[in-house]
Coordinates of C-alpha atoms in Angstrom, one line a residue:
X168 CA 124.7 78.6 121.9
X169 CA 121.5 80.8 120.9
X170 CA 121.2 84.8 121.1
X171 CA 118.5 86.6 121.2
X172 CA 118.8 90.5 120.9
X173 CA 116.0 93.1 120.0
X174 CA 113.9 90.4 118.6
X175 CA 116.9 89.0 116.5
X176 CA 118.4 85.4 117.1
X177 CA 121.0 83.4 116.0
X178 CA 122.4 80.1 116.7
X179 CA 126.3 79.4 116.8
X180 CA 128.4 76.1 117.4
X181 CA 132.1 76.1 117.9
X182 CA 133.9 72.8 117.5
X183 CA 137.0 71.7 118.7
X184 CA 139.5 69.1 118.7
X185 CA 140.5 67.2 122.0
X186 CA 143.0 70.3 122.8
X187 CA 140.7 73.1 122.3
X188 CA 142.3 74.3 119.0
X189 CA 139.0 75.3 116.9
X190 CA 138.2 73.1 114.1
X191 CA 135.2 74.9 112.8
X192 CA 132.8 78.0 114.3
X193 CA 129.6 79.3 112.8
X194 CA 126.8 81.1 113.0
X195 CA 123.2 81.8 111.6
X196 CA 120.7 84.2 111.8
X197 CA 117.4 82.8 112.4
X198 CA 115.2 85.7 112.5
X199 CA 112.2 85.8 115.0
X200 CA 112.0 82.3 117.8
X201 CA 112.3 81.6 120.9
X202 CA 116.0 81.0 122.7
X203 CA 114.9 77.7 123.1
X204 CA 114.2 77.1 119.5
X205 CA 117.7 79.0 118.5
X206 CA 119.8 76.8 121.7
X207 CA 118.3 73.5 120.2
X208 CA 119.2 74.5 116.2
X209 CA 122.9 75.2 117.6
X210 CA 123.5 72.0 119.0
X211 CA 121.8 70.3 116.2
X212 CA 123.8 72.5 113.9
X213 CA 126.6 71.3 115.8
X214 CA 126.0 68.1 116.1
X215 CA 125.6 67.9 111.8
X216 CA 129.0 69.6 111.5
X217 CA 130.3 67.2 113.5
X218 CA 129.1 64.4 111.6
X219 CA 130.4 66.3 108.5
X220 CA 134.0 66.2 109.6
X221 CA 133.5 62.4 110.5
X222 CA 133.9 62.9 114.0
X223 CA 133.5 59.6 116.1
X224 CA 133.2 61.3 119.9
X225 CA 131.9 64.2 120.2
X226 CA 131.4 66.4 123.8
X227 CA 128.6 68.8 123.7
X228 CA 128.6 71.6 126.1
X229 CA 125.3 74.1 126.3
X230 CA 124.8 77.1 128.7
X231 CA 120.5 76.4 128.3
X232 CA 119.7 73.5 131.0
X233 CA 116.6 72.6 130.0
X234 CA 117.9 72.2 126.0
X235 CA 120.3 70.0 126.9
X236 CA 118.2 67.8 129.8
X237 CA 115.6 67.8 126.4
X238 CA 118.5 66.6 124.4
X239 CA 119.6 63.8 126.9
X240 CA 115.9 62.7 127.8
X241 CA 115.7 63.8 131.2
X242 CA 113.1 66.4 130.9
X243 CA 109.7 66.9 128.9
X244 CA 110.1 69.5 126.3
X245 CA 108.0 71.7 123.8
X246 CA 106.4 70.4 120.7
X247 CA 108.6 73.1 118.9
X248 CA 111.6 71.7 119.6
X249 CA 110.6 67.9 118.6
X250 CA 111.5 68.1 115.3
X251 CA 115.1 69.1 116.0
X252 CA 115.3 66.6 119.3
X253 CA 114.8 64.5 116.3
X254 CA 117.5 65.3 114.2
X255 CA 119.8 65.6 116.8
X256 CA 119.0 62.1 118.4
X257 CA 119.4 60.6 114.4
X258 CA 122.7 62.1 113.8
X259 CA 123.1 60.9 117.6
X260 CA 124.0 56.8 116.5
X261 CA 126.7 57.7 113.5
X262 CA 129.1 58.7 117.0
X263 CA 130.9 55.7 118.9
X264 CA 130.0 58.3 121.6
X265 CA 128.4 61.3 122.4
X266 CA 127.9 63.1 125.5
X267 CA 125.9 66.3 126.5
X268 CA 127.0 68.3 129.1
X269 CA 125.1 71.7 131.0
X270 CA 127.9 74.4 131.5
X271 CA 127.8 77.6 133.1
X272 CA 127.1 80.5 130.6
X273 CA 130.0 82.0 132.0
X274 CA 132.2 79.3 130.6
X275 CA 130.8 79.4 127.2
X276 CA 132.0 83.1 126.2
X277 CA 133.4 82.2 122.6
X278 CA 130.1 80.7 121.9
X279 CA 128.0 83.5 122.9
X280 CA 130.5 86.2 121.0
X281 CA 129.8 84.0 117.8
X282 CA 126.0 84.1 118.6
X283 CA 126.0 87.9 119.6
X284 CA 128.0 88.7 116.1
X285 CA 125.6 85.9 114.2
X286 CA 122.4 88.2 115.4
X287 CA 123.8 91.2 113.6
X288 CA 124.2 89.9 111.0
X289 CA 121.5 88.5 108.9
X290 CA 123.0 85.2 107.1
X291 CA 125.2 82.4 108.0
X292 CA 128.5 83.3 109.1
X293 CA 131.9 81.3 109.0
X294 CA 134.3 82.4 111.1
X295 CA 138.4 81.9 110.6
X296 CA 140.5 82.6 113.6
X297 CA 142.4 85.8 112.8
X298 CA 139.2 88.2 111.7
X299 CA 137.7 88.7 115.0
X300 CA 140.5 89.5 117.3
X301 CA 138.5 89.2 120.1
X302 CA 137.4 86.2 119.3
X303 CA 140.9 84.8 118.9
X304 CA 141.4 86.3 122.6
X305 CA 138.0 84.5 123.9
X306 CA 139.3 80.9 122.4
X307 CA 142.5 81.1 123.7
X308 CA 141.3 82.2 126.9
X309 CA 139.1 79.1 126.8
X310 CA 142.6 76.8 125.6
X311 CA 144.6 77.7 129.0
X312 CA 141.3 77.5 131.5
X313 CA 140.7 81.2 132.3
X314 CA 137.2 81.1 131.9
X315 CA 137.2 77.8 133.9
X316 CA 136.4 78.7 137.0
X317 CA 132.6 77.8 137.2
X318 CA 132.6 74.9 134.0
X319 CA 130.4 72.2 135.9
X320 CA 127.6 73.2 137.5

């Protein structure tokens, strides 16, 4: 997920194993962009940490339609995001599979806490569950379905 407050941005990926538990969640500051820019360096982000942990299939979910549509090749995109739609499809053939998914922003709240906190902050940012207690609250939310409700558009 991607942020953009007061001119600030940051992009944030959350991974997860096949029950929801959290596996790893982080966040960078990225200064001035566009949201498109900061959506497209999450999932790439993502998509690399993935491919760190030696992940096989990976699910990607993203709140930003047209990011994702870019991602999957079913929609022209800007030249400032090429370089990334690059990485991404690279990393893209070390995964027996990989999916992308659009999904509600709604559905997608621990995401866009990490990405809110990330664009205060001006670094990269970790994050352990236990520190944020509302973040803890978000994921477990996200475990049991709550935020559920409107998940496929």
């Amino acid at each position: 997920d991607g942020s953009v407050i007061n001119g600030k941005t940051a992009a944030d990926f959350i991974v997860r194993d096949d029950h929801g538990n959290v596996i790893t969640a982080e966040s960078t500051y990225l200064g001035p962009t566009t949201i498109y820019i900061t959506e497209c360096t999450a999932l790439r982000n993502g998509v690399l940490a993935a491919q760190r942990l030696n992940l096989r299939h990976l699910e990607v979910e993203g709140d930003n339609k047209l990011v994702i549509d870019a991602v999957s090749q079913k929609h022209s995109f800007s030249w400032s995001m090429h370089g990334l739609l690059k990485d991404i499809w690279k990393c893209a053939t070390m995964f027996t599979s990989l999916t992308f998914q659009h999904i509600y922003r709604e559905v997608n709240m621990s995401a866009n806490f990490l990405a809110k906190l990330g664009s205060q902050h001006n670094s990269h940012i970790t994050v352990c569950l236990g520190i944020y207690h509302v973040f803890d609250q978000i994921v477990q939310y996200d475990k049991i379905g709550r935020s559920l409700a409107r998940r496929i558009p």
